[in-house]
Amino acid sequence: MDFPPDDKHLSFMQWALSVGVTIEGIAPARIPGRRLGMIATRMIEEGEVILTVPLAEMLTVDSIPASFVARFPDGTPVHAILAAFLMYGDAHILTKWTAWYTVWPSRDEFEECMPILWTDSSQSKSSLQSILPPSVSGRWNSLRKKRGWDTHPYETRYQNLLGQQEERLERCWKVIGSVFPEADWDAFSYYWLIVNTRSFYYVMPGMNPPEDWNDALALVPFADYFNHDDDADCEVLFDGKQYTFKAMRRFDEGEEIYMSYGAHSNDFLFVEYGFYLEHNESDAVYLDDIIFKDLTLSEKKELDAHDYYGNYQITSTGPCPRTAAAASIKYMKQKEWREYVLGSNEEGGHDPDRSATIIRGWVEVYLKECNTTIGIIEEMLAKEKSPPSTESNEDQHERMATVLRRWVQIKSLCEAALRSSGSSGESQDSE
C-alpha cells in the first residue's frame, strides 16, 4: 500500500497544506480493489483531530461570484451551478484548485462504476437495465407491474433510484443548455458526477436547510479521499468556519480511516457513488410493488389515510413497522386495525403469526426475483467470450459481474429476513 500513491497526489497534498488545510497522521493511499482511500501514516489517538479544511478553500455556491450565479434562473439547483462553474467559471478563480482537479476520477472511471452512464449506450441500455435491482431500475423480471398499482402518489427516496437521478441530471442539463447553449453533454455530465460523488453537506450555522438536500452541497478538498463505512469511527463537523475530522478511536499505522456518508442502502450507494459495501447494516430492499399488488383499493386508501402507504422496507433482521401495518390490514377489521396502528389497542385482532406468514409470502416473491435475475445474469455472462474479445465487452462483463454480486447480496438479505422473522412478523427497526 503506497501513500501518497503517485506524484500528483503528493503535489495535491502539498498544495492543501500550503493553503491552510491541516493534515495530521493521514494520507491518501491506493487501496487494493477499491482505488483510493485515507490511511493512518502513524498511530492516531482517540479524539485526535486528523484533518481540518477551512471554508475559504471549499467550493460552495457562496464562493462563486454573484455575477455568475445571477446568470441562472431562480430555482436552479445548486448542483447545476457548481457543475457549470467548473466548466465555465472564472479561470483565475478555478486555477486555485488545479492540483485538486488532477486527482479526480476520469470520465472513463465513472463509466466503469456509475449505472447512470451505463444507459448512455443504446446497445447496452436494455440488457443492463433489465438486470439492475428493482430499487434501482423500477423494473422486475418475475413480477408483472400493472398501471395503477401505486394509486396514491407518495415520496420515496430509496426506490426508482436511477430514474430519480436521471431526472435530477436532466433538469440540470436543461438549465445549463439555456445559459450555455454550447455546453457539451459529456463534459457537463462528468462535472455533475464530480459534484454528486464528492460533495459534503453545506448549510451555514443558523440557516435553515433547503427543502432539497441537493441544494446543500460543497466540495471539500482533501476530505474527499475518505471512503464510506456505515459505522465509521470518524466524527465530522462543520462549524461555519471549517470542516473538522476527528478520530473516535485509536487507529494503527496503515489502517484505513473511513467516514460515514449517512445510513444508506447498498442500492443507494451504488447509484449515487458507484460502489456498495460488502457489509452494510443499513442495507434494505423494498416490497412496495409486491405489496401493492396484494392490496385492495380500500386497503390502500386506509393505509394512505394513516400515513402507512408505501416504503415497505425489509432488512436482514426483518420487516419495518410499515410493512407490519400493511400485513395486518389484510386480516384485521377496520376499527381494530386503526386502533392497532394508533397504539390504542395493541392486542385486539392483531395476530403476529398471521402477519409473519403474510410478510414471508411477500419476501418469497422477492426471493423468486433474485433467483430469476441471477439466472439471467449468469446466462448473459456465459455467452460472453472468455477472455472478452474487446475492451468494450470486458467493460460490459465487469458491469454484469458487479450487478450479479449485488443480487447475491439481496438474496442473502431476503433469506436472512425469512430466518429472522420467526413467528412475530415484526421488527423493532424503524423505517
JSON list of N, CA and C in Angstrom, two decimals, residues 85-155:
[
{"chain": "A", "resi": 85, "resn": "PHE", "atom": "N", "xyz": [-19.98, 26.01, -13.00]},
{"chain": "A", "resi": 85, "resn": "PHE", "atom": "CA", "xyz": [-18.83, 26.85, -12.65]},
{"chain": "A", "resi": 85, "resn": "PHE", "atom": "C", "xyz": [-17.52, 26.12, -12.94]},
{"chain": "A", "resi": 86, "resn": "LEU", "atom": "N", "xyz": [-17.50, 24.82, -12.70]},
{"chain": "A", "resi": 86, "resn": "LEU", "atom": "CA", "xyz": [-16.29, 24.05, -13.01]},
{"chain": "A", "resi": 86, "resn": "LEU", "atom": "C", "xyz": [-16.01, 24.04, -14.51]},
{"chain": "A", "resi": 87, "resn": "MET", "atom": "N", "xyz": [-17.05, 24.21, -15.32]},
{"chain": "A", "resi": 87, "resn": "MET", "atom": "CA", "xyz": [-16.88, 24.25, -16.77]},
{"chain": "A", "resi": 87, "resn": "MET", "atom": "C", "xyz": [-16.60, 25.65, -17.30]},
{"chain": "A", "resi": 88, "resn": "TYR", "atom": "N", "xyz": [-17.34, 26.65, -16.78]},
{"chain": "A", "resi": 88, "resn": "TYR", "atom": "CA", "xyz": [-17.34, 27.98, -17.39]},
{"chain": "A", "resi": 88, "resn": "TYR", "atom": "C", "xyz": [-16.99, 29.10, -16.42]},
{"chain": "A", "resi": 89, "resn": "GLY", "atom": "N", "xyz": [-16.56, 28.76, -15.22]},
{"chain": "A", "resi": 89, "resn": "GLY", "atom": "CA", "xyz": [-16.26, 29.79, -14.24]},
{"chain": "A", "resi": 89, "resn": "GLY", "atom": "C", "xyz": [-15.00, 30.58, -14.55]},
{"chain": "A", "resi": 90, "resn": "ASP", "atom": "N", "xyz": [-14.78, 31.61, -13.76]},
{"chain": "A", "resi": 90, "resn": "ASP", "atom": "CA", "xyz": [-13.61, 32.48, -13.90]},
{"chain": "A", "resi": 90, "resn": "ASP", "atom": "C", "xyz": [-12.34, 31.64, -13.79]},
{"chain": "A", "resi": 91, "resn": "ALA", "atom": "N", "xyz": [-11.53, 31.64, -14.84]},
{"chain": "A", "resi": 91, "resn": "ALA", "atom": "CA", "xyz": [-10.31, 30.83, -14.87]},
{"chain": "A", "resi": 91, "resn": "ALA", "atom": "C", "xyz": [-9.36, 31.21, -13.75]},
{"chain": "A", "resi": 92, "resn": "HIS", "atom": "N", "xyz": [-9.34, 32.50, -13.39]},
{"chain": "A", "resi": 92, "resn": "HIS", "atom": "CA", "xyz": [-8.45, 32.96, -12.32]},
{"chain": "A", "resi": 92, "resn": "HIS", "atom": "C", "xyz": [-8.82, 32.30, -11.00]},
{"chain": "A", "resi": 93, "resn": "ILE", "atom": "N", "xyz": [-10.11, 32.15, -10.77]},
{"chain": "A", "resi": 93, "resn": "ILE", "atom": "CA", "xyz": [-10.56, 31.51, -9.53]},
{"chain": "A", "resi": 93, "resn": "ILE", "atom": "C", "xyz": [-10.33, 30.00, -9.60]},
{"chain": "A", "resi": 94, "resn": "LEU", "atom": "N", "xyz": [-10.69, 29.40, -10.71]},
{"chain": "A", "resi": 94, "resn": "LEU", "atom": "CA", "xyz": [-10.59, 27.95, -10.85]},
{"chain": "A", "resi": 94, "resn": "LEU", "atom": "C", "xyz": [-9.15, 27.46, -10.79]},
{"chain": "A", "resi": 95, "resn": "THR", "atom": "N", "xyz": [-8.21, 28.28, -11.23]},
{"chain": "A", "resi": 95, "resn": "THR", "atom": "CA", "xyz": [-6.80, 27.89, -11.20]},
{"chain": "A", "resi": 95, "resn": "THR", "atom": "C", "xyz": [-6.34, 27.54, -9.79]},
{"chain": "A", "resi": 96, "resn": "LYS", "atom": "N", "xyz": [-6.98, 28.14, -8.82]},
{"chain": "A", "resi": 96, "resn": "LYS", "atom": "CA", "xyz": [-6.65, 27.88, -7.41]},
{"chain": "A", "resi": 96, "resn": "LYS", "atom": "C", "xyz": [-6.67, 26.40, -7.07]},
{"chain": "A", "resi": 97, "resn": "TRP", "atom": "N", "xyz": [-7.59, 25.66, -7.70]},
{"chain": "A", "resi": 97, "resn": "TRP", "atom": "CA", "xyz": [-7.77, 24.24, -7.36]},
{"chain": "A", "resi": 97, "resn": "TRP", "atom": "C", "xyz": [-7.15, 23.30, -8.40]},
{"chain": "A", "resi": 98, "resn": "THR", "atom": "N", "xyz": [-6.24, 23.78, -9.22]},
{"chain": "A", "resi": 98, "resn": "THR", "atom": "CA", "xyz": [-5.69, 22.96, -10.30]},
{"chain": "A", "resi": 98, "resn": "THR", "atom": "C", "xyz": [-5.12, 21.64, -9.79]},
{"chain": "A", "resi": 99, "resn": "ALA", "atom": "N", "xyz": [-4.37, 21.68, -8.70]},
{"chain": "A", "resi": 99, "resn": "ALA", "atom": "CA", "xyz": [-3.78, 20.45, -8.15]},
{"chain": "A", "resi": 99, "resn": "ALA", "atom": "C", "xyz": [-4.85, 19.46, -7.72]},
{"chain": "A", "resi": 100, "resn": "TRP", "atom": "N", "xyz": [-5.99, 19.98, -7.31]},
{"chain": "A", "resi": 100, "resn": "TRP", "atom": "CA", "xyz": [-7.11, 19.13, -6.88]},
{"chain": "A", "resi": 100, "resn": "TRP", "atom": "C", "xyz": [-7.72, 18.41, -8.07]},
{"chain": "A", "resi": 101, "resn": "TYR", "atom": "N", "xyz": [-7.94, 19.13, -9.17]},
{"chain": "A", "resi": 101, "resn": "TYR", "atom": "CA", "xyz": [-8.58, 18.51, -10.33]},
{"chain": "A", "resi": 101, "resn": "TYR", "atom": "C", "xyz": [-7.80, 17.29, -10.82]},
{"chain": "A", "resi": 102, "resn": "THR", "atom": "N", "xyz": [-6.48, 17.33, -10.70]},
{"chain": "A", "resi": 102, "resn": "THR", "atom": "CA", "xyz": [-5.66, 16.26, -11.26]},
{"chain": "A", "resi": 102, "resn": "THR", "atom": "C", "xyz": [-5.87, 14.92, -10.57]},
{"chain": "A", "resi": 103, "resn": "VAL", "atom": "N", "xyz": [-6.41, 14.94, -9.35]},
{"chain": "A", "resi": 103, "resn": "VAL", "atom": "CA", "xyz": [-6.60, 13.67, -8.62]},
{"chain": "A", "resi": 103, "resn": "VAL", "atom": "C", "xyz": [-8.04, 13.19, -8.68]},
{"chain": "A", "resi": 104, "resn": "TRP", "atom": "N", "xyz": [-8.91, 13.93, -9.37]},
{"chain": "A", "resi": 104, "resn": "TRP", "atom": "CA", "xyz": [-10.29, 13.48, -9.51]},
{"chain": "A", "resi": 104, "resn": "TRP", "atom": "C", "xyz": [-10.36, 12.29, -10.46]},
{"chain": "A", "resi": 105, "resn": "PRO", "atom": "N", "xyz": [-11.37, 11.44, -10.30]},
{"chain": "A", "resi": 105, "resn": "PRO", "atom": "CA", "xyz": [-11.54, 10.33, -11.25]},
{"chain": "A", "resi": 105, "resn": "PRO", "atom": "C", "xyz": [-11.85, 10.84, -12.65]},
{"chain": "A", "resi": 106, "resn": "SER", "atom": "N", "xyz": [-11.47, 10.07, -13.64]},
{"chain": "A", "resi": 106, "resn": "SER", "atom": "CA", "xyz": [-11.76, 10.43, -15.03]},
{"chain": "A", "resi": 106, "resn": "SER", "atom": "C", "xyz": [-13.18, 10.01, -15.40]},
{"chain": "A", "resi": 107, "resn": "ARG", "atom": "N", "xyz": [-13.66, 10.49, -16.53]},
{"chain": "A", "resi": 107, "resn": "ARG", "atom": "CA", "xyz": [-14.97, 10.05, -17.00]},
{"chain": "A", "resi": 107, "resn": "ARG", "atom": "C", "xyz": [-14.97, 8.55, -17.27]},
{"chain": "A", "resi": 108, "resn": "ASP", "atom": "N", "xyz": [-13.87, 8.02, -17.79]},
{"chain": "A", "resi": 108, "resn": "ASP", "atom": "CA", "xyz": [-13.78, 6.58, -18.03]},
{"chain": "A", "resi": 108, "resn": "ASP", "atom": "C", "xyz": [-13.97, 5.80, -16.74]},
{"chain": "A", "resi": 109, "resn": "GLU", "atom": "N", "xyz": [-13.41, 6.31, -15.65]},
{"chain": "A", "resi": 109, "resn": "GLU", "atom": "CA", "xyz": [-13.58, 5.63, -14.36]},
{"chain": "A", "resi": 109, "resn": "GLU", "atom": "C", "xyz": [-15.02, 5.69, -13.91]},
{"chain": "A", "resi": 110, "resn": "PHE", "atom": "N", "xyz": [-15.69, 6.82, -14.15]},
{"chain": "A", "resi": 110, "resn": "PHE", "atom": "CA", "xyz": [-17.11, 6.90, -13.83]},
{"chain": "A", "resi": 110, "resn": "PHE", "atom": "C", "xyz": [-17.92, 5.91, -14.66]},
{"chain": "A", "resi": 111, "resn": "GLU", "atom": "N", "xyz": [-17.57, 5.76, -15.93]},
{"chain": "A", "resi": 111, "resn": "GLU", "atom": "CA", "xyz": [-18.31, 4.85, -16.79]},
{"chain": "A", "resi": 111, "resn": "GLU", "atom": "C", "xyz": [-18.17, 3.40, -16.34]},
{"chain": "A", "resi": 112, "resn": "GLU", "atom": "N", "xyz": [-17.10, 3.10, -15.65]},
{"chain": "A", "resi": 112, "resn": "GLU", "atom": "CA", "xyz": [-16.92, 1.74, -15.14]},
{"chain": "A", "resi": 112, "resn": "GLU", "atom": "C", "xyz": [-17.89, 1.41, -14.02]},
{"chain": "A", "resi": 113, "resn": "CYS", "atom": "N", "xyz": [-18.24, 2.40, -13.20]},
{"chain": "A", "resi": 113, "resn": "CYS", "atom": "CA", "xyz": [-18.95, 2.09, -11.96]},
{"chain": "A", "resi": 113, "resn": "CYS", "atom": "C", "xyz": [-20.28, 2.79, -11.77]},
{"chain": "A", "resi": 114, "resn": "MET", "atom": "N", "xyz": [-20.62, 3.80, -12.56]},
{"chain": "A", "resi": 114, "resn": "MET", "atom": "CA", "xyz": [-21.84, 4.57, -12.34]},
{"chain": "A", "resi": 114, "resn": "MET", "atom": "C", "xyz": [-22.95, 4.09, -13.27]},
{"chain": "A", "resi": 115, "resn": "PRO", "atom": "N", "xyz": [-24.01, 3.47, -12.75]},
{"chain": "A", "resi": 115, "resn": "PRO", "atom": "CA", "xyz": [-25.09, 2.96, -13.61]},
{"chain": "A", "resi": 115, "resn": "PRO", "atom": "C", "xyz": [-25.73, 4.02, -14.50]},
{"chain": "A", "resi": 116, "resn": "ILE", "atom": "N", "xyz": [-25.74, 5.28, -14.08]},
{"chain": "A", "resi": 116, "resn": "ILE", "atom": "CA", "xyz": [-26.37, 6.31, -14.91]},
{"chain": "A", "resi": 116, "resn": "ILE", "atom": "C", "xyz": [-25.64, 6.47, -16.23]},
{"chain": "A", "resi": 117, "resn": "LEU", "atom": "N", "xyz": [-24.35, 6.17, -16.28]},
{"chain": "A", "resi": 117, "resn": "LEU", "atom": "CA", "xyz": [-23.60, 6.24, -17.53]},
{"chain": "A", "resi": 117, "resn": "LEU", "atom": "C", "xyz": [-23.68, 4.94, -18.32]},
{"chain": "A", "resi": 118, "resn": "TRP", "atom": "N", "xyz": [-24.08, 3.87, -17.68]},
{"chain": "A", "resi": 118, "resn": "TRP", "atom": "CA", "xyz": [-24.25, 2.62, -18.41]},
{"chain": "A", "resi": 118, "resn": "TRP", "atom": "C", "xyz": [-25.37, 2.73, -19.43]},
{"chain": "A", "resi": 119, "resn": "THR", "atom": "N", "xyz": [-26.35, 3.57, -19.15]},
{"chain": "A", "resi": 119, "resn": "THR", "atom": "CA", "xyz": [-27.50, 3.69, -20.05]},
{"chain": "A", "resi": 119, "resn": "THR", "atom": "C", "xyz": [-27.25, 4.68, -21.16]},
{"chain": "A", "resi": 120, "resn": "ASP", "atom": "N", "xyz": [-26.06, 5.30, -21.18]},
{"chain": "A", "resi": 120, "resn": "ASP", "atom": "CA", "xyz": [-25.74, 6.21, -22.29]},
{"chain": "A", "resi": 120, "resn": "ASP", "atom": "C", "xyz": [-25.64, 5.45, -23.61]},
{"chain": "A", "resi": 121, "resn": "SER", "atom": "N", "xyz": [-25.28, 4.17, -23.52]},
{"chain": "A", "resi": 121, "resn": "SER", "atom": "CA", "xyz": [-25.13, 3.35, -24.72]},
{"chain": "A", "resi": 121, "resn": "SER", "atom": "C", "xyz": [-26.44, 2.64, -25.02]},
{"chain": "A", "resi": 122, "resn": "SER", "atom": "N", "xyz": [-27.05, 2.96, -26.16]},
{"chain": "A", "resi": 122, "resn": "SER", "atom": "CA", "xyz": [-28.33, 2.33, -26.50]},
{"chain": "A", "resi": 122, "resn": "SER", "atom": "C", "xyz": [-28.17, 0.83, -26.68]},
{"chain": "A", "resi": 123, "resn": "GLN", "atom": "N", "xyz": [-26.97, 0.40, -27.05]},
{"chain": "A", "resi": 123, "resn": "GLN", "atom": "CA", "xyz": [-26.73, -1.03, -27.27]},
{"chain": "A", "resi": 123, "resn": "GLN", "atom": "C", "xyz": [-26.83, -1.81, -25.97]},
{"chain": "A", "resi": 124, "resn": "SER", "atom": "N", "xyz": [-26.36, -1.20, -24.88]},
{"chain": "A", "resi": 124, "resn": "SER", "atom": "CA", "xyz": [-26.33, -1.92, -23.61]},
{"chain": "A", "resi": 124, "resn": "SER", "atom": "C", "xyz": [-27.47, -1.54, -22.69]},
{"chain": "A", "resi": 125, "resn": "LYS", "atom": "N", "xyz": [-28.23, -0.49, -23.05]},
{"chain": "A", "resi": 125, "resn": "LYS", "atom": "CA", "xyz": [-29.23, 0.05, -22.13]},
{"chain": "A", "resi": 125, "resn": "LYS", "atom": "C", "xyz": [-30.25, -1.00, -21.71]},
{"chain": "A", "resi": 126, "resn": "SER", "atom": "N", "xyz": [-30.85, -1.67, -22.67]},
{"chain": "A", "resi": 126, "resn": "SER", "atom": "CA", "xyz": [-31.92, -2.61, -22.36]},
{"chain": "A", "resi": 126, "resn": "SER", "atom": "C", "xyz": [-31.43, -3.76, -21.50]},
{"chain": "A", "resi": 127, "resn": "SER", "atom": "N", "xyz": [-30.31, -4.38, -21.88]},
{"chain": "A", "resi": 127, "resn": "SER", "atom": "CA", "xyz": [-29.83, -5.54, -21.15]},
{"chain": "A", "resi": 127, "resn": "SER", "atom": "C", "xyz": [-29.39, -5.19, -19.74]},
{"chain": "A", "resi": 128, "resn": "LEU", "atom": "N", "xyz": [-28.73, -4.04, -19.58]},
{"chain": "A", "resi": 128, "resn": "LEU", "atom": "CA", "xyz": [-28.26, -3.67, -18.25]},
{"chain": "A", "resi": 128, "resn": "LEU", "atom": "C", "xyz": [-29.41, -3.23, -17.36]},
{"chain": "A", "resi": 129, "resn": "GLN", "atom": "N", "xyz": [-30.35, -2.46, -17.89]},
{"chain": "A", "resi": 129, "resn": "GLN", "atom": "CA", "xyz": [-31.47, -2.02, -17.07]},
{"chain": "A", "resi": 129, "resn": "GLN", "atom": "C", "xyz": [-32.32, -3.20, -16.62]},
{"chain": "A", "resi": 130, "resn": "SER", "atom": "N", "xyz": [-32.38, -4.23, -17.43]},
{"chain": "A", "resi": 130, "resn": "SER", "atom": "CA", "xyz": [-33.23, -5.37, -17.08]},
{"chain": "A", "resi": 130, "resn": "SER", "atom": "C", "xyz": [-32.66, -6.19, -15.93]},
{"chain": "A", "resi": 131, "resn": "ILE", "atom": "N", "xyz": [-31.38, -6.00, -15.61]},
{"chain": "A", "resi": 131, "resn": "ILE", "atom": "CA", "xyz": [-30.78, -6.80, -14.54]},
{"chain": "A", "resi": 131, "resn": "ILE", "atom": "C", "xyz": [-30.47, -5.98, -13.29]},
{"chain": "A", "resi": 132, "resn": "LEU", "atom": "N", "xyz": [-30.68, -4.68, -13.33]},
{"chain": "A", "resi": 132, "resn": "LEU", "atom": "CA", "xyz": [-30.47, -3.87, -12.13]},
{"chain": "A", "resi": 132, "resn": "LEU", "atom": "C", "xyz": [-31.58, -4.16, -11.12]},
{"chain": "A", "resi": 133, "resn": "PRO", "atom": "N", "xyz": [-31.30, -4.09, -9.83]},
{"chain": "A", "resi": 133, "resn": "PRO", "atom": "CA", "xyz": [-32.33, -4.36, -8.82]},
{"chain": "A", "resi": 133, "resn": "PRO", "atom": "C", "xyz": [-33.53, -3.42, -8.95]},
{"chain": "A", "resi": 134, "resn": "PRO", "atom": "N", "xyz": [-34.72, -3.86, -8.55]},
{"chain": "A", "resi": 134, "resn": "PRO", "atom": "CA", "xyz": [-35.91, -3.03, -8.69]},
{"chain": "A", "resi": 134, "resn": "PRO", "atom": "C", "xyz": [-35.81, -1.67, -8.01]},
{"chain": "A", "resi": 135, "resn": "SER", "atom": "N", "xyz": [-35.14, -1.60, -6.85]},
{"chain": "A", "resi": 135, "resn": "SER", "atom": "CA", "xyz": [-34.99, -0.31, -6.19]},
{"chain": "A", "resi": 135, "resn": "SER", "atom": "C", "xyz": [-34.18, 0.66, -7.03]},
{"chain": "A", "resi": 136, "resn": "VAL", "atom": "N", "xyz": [-33.34, 0.14, -7.90]},
{"chain": "A", "resi": 136, "resn": "VAL", "atom": "CA", "xyz": [-32.54, 0.97, -8.79]},
{"chain": "A", "resi": 136, "resn": "VAL", "atom": "C", "xyz": [-33.32, 1.31, -10.05]},
{"chain": "A", "resi": 137, "resn": "SER", "atom": "N", "xyz": [-33.85, 0.30, -10.71]},
{"chain": "A", "resi": 137, "resn": "SER", "atom": "CA", "xyz": [-34.43, 0.47, -12.05]},
{"chain": "A", "resi": 137, "resn": "SER", "atom": "C", "xyz": [-35.94, 0.62, -12.07]},
{"chain": "A", "resi": 138, "resn": "GLY", "atom": "N", "xyz": [-36.61, 0.15, -11.03]},
{"chain": "A", "resi": 138, "resn": "GLY", "atom": "CA", "xyz": [-38.07, 0.13, -11.04]},
{"chain": "A", "resi": 138, "resn": "GLY", "atom": "C", "xyz": [-38.65, -0.98, -11.88]},
{"chain": "A", "resi": 139, "resn": "ARG", "atom": "N", "xyz": [-37.79, -1.92, -12.31]},
{"chain": "A", "resi": 139, "resn": "ARG", "atom": "CA", "xyz": [-38.22, -3.00, -13.21]},
{"chain": "A", "resi": 139, "resn": "ARG", "atom": "C", "xyz": [-38.07, -4.35, -12.52]},
{"chain": "A", "resi": 140, "resn": "TRP", "atom": "N", "xyz": [-38.92, -5.29, -12.95]},
{"chain": "A", "resi": 140, "resn": "TRP", "atom": "CA", "xyz": [-38.90, -6.66, -12.43]},
{"chain": "A", "resi": 140, "resn": "TRP", "atom": "C", "xyz": [-38.82, -7.64, -13.59]},
{"chain": "A", "resi": 141, "resn": "ASN", "atom": "N", "xyz": [-38.25, -8.81, -13.31]},
{"chain": "A", "resi": 141, "resn": "ASN", "atom": "CA", "xyz": [-38.20, -9.87, -14.31]},
{"chain": "A", "resi": 141, "resn": "ASN", "atom": "C", "xyz": [-39.21, -10.98, -14.04]},
{"chain": "A", "resi": 142, "resn": "SER", "atom": "N", "xyz": [-39.66, -11.10, -12.79]},
{"chain": "A", "resi": 142, "resn": "SER", "atom": "CA", "xyz": [-40.58, -12.18, -12.45]},
{"chain": "A", "resi": 142, "resn": "SER", "atom": "C", "xyz": [-41.93, -11.66, -11.98]},
{"chain": "A", "resi": 143, "resn": "LEU", "atom": "N", "xyz": [-42.11, -10.36, -11.97]},
{"chain": "A", "resi": 143, "resn": "LEU", "atom": "CA", "xyz": [-43.34, -9.75, -11.46]},
{"chain": "A", "resi": 143, "resn": "LEU", "atom": "C", "xyz": [-43.87, -8.78, -12.50]},
{"chain": "A", "resi": 144, "resn": "ARG", "atom": "N", "xyz": [-45.11, -8.94, -12.85]},
{"chain": "A", "resi": 144, "resn": "ARG", "atom": "CA", "xyz": [-45.72, -8.06, -13.85]},
{"chain": "A", "resi": 144, "resn": "ARG", "atom": "C", "xyz": [-46.36, -6.87, -13.15]},
{"chain": "A", "resi": 145, "resn": "LYS", "atom": "N", "xyz": [-45.83, -5.68, -13.42]},
{"chain": "A", "resi": 145, "resn": "LYS", "atom": "CA", "xyz": [-46.40, -4.47, -12.85]},
{"chain": "A", "resi": 145, "resn": "LYS", "atom": "C", "xyz": [-47.55, -3.98, -13.73]},
{"chain": "A", "resi": 146, "resn": "LYS", "atom": "N", "xyz": [-48.64, -3.60, -13.09]},
{"chain": "A", "resi": 146, "resn": "LYS", "atom": "CA", "xyz": [-49.78, -3.09, -13.82]},
{"chain": "A", "resi": 146, "resn": "LYS", "atom": "C", "xyz": [-50.00, -1.63, -13.45]},
{"chain": "A", "resi": 147, "resn": "ARG", "atom": "N", "xyz": [-50.42, -0.87, -14.43]},
{"chain": "A", "resi": 147, "resn": "ARG", "atom": "CA", "xyz": [-50.70, 0.54, -14.19]},
{"chain": "A", "resi": 147, "resn": "ARG", "atom": "C", "xyz": [-51.76, 0.67, -13.10]},
{"chain": "A", "resi": 148, "resn": "GLY", "atom": "N", "xyz": [-51.49, 1.55, -12.15]},
{"chain": "A", "resi": 148, "resn": "GLY", "atom": "CA", "xyz": [-52.48, 1.79, -11.11]},
{"chain": "A", "resi": 148, "resn": "GLY", "atom": "C", "xyz": [-52.22, 1.04, -9.82]},
{"chain": "A", "resi": 149, "resn": "TRP", "atom": "N", "xyz": [-51.15, 0.22, -9.77]},
{"chain": "A", "resi": 149, "resn": "TRP", "atom": "CA", "xyz": [-50.86, -0.47, -8.51]},
{"chain": "A", "resi": 149, "resn": "TRP", "atom": "C", "xyz": [-50.63, 0.55, -7.40]},
{"chain": "A", "resi": 150, "resn": "ASP", "atom": "N", "xyz": [-49.73, 1.51, -7.67]},
{"chain": "A", "resi": 150, "resn": "ASP", "atom": "CA", "xyz": [-49.47, 2.55, -6.67]},
{"chain": "A", "resi": 150, "resn": "ASP", "atom": "C", "xyz": [-50.39, 3.72, -6.97]},
{"chain": "A", "resi": 151, "resn": "THR", "atom": "N", "xyz": [-51.64, 3.59, -6.55]},
{"chain": "A", "resi": 151, "resn": "THR", "atom": "CA", "xyz": [-52.68, 4.53, -6.95]},
{"chain": "A", "resi": 151, "resn": "THR", "atom": "C", "xyz": [-52.59, 5.85, -6.21]},
{"chain": "A", "resi": 152, "resn": "HIS", "atom": "N", "xyz": [-51.79, 5.93, -5.17]},
{"chain": "A", "resi": 152, "resn": "HIS", "atom": "CA", "xyz": [-51.65, 7.15, -4.40]},
{"chain": "A", "resi": 152, "resn": "HIS", "atom": "C", "xyz": [-50.21, 7.64, -4.51]},
{"chain": "A", "resi": 153, "resn": "PRO", "atom": "N", "xyz": [-49.98, 8.86, -4.95]},
{"chain": "A", "resi": 153, "resn": "PRO", "atom": "CA", "xyz": [-48.60, 9.36, -5.02]},
{"chain": "A", "resi": 153, "resn": "PRO", "atom": "C", "xyz": [-47.99, 9.45, -3.62]},
{"chain": "A", "resi": 154, "resn": "TYR", "atom": "N", "xyz": [-46.74, 9.12, -3.52]},
{"chain": "A", "resi": 154, "resn": "TYR", "atom": "CA", "xyz": [-46.05, 9.21, -2.22]},
{"chain": "A", "resi": 154, "resn": "TYR", "atom": "C", "xyz": [-44.57, 9.42, -2.47]},
{"chain": "A", "resi": 155, "resn": "GLU", "atom": "N", "xyz": [-43.90, 9.98, -1.48]},
{"chain": "A", "resi": 155, "resn": "GLU", "atom": "CA", "xyz": [-42.49, 10.29, -1.62]},
{"chain": "A", "resi": 155, "resn": "GLU", "atom": "C", "xyz": [-41.65, 9.09, -1.22]}
]
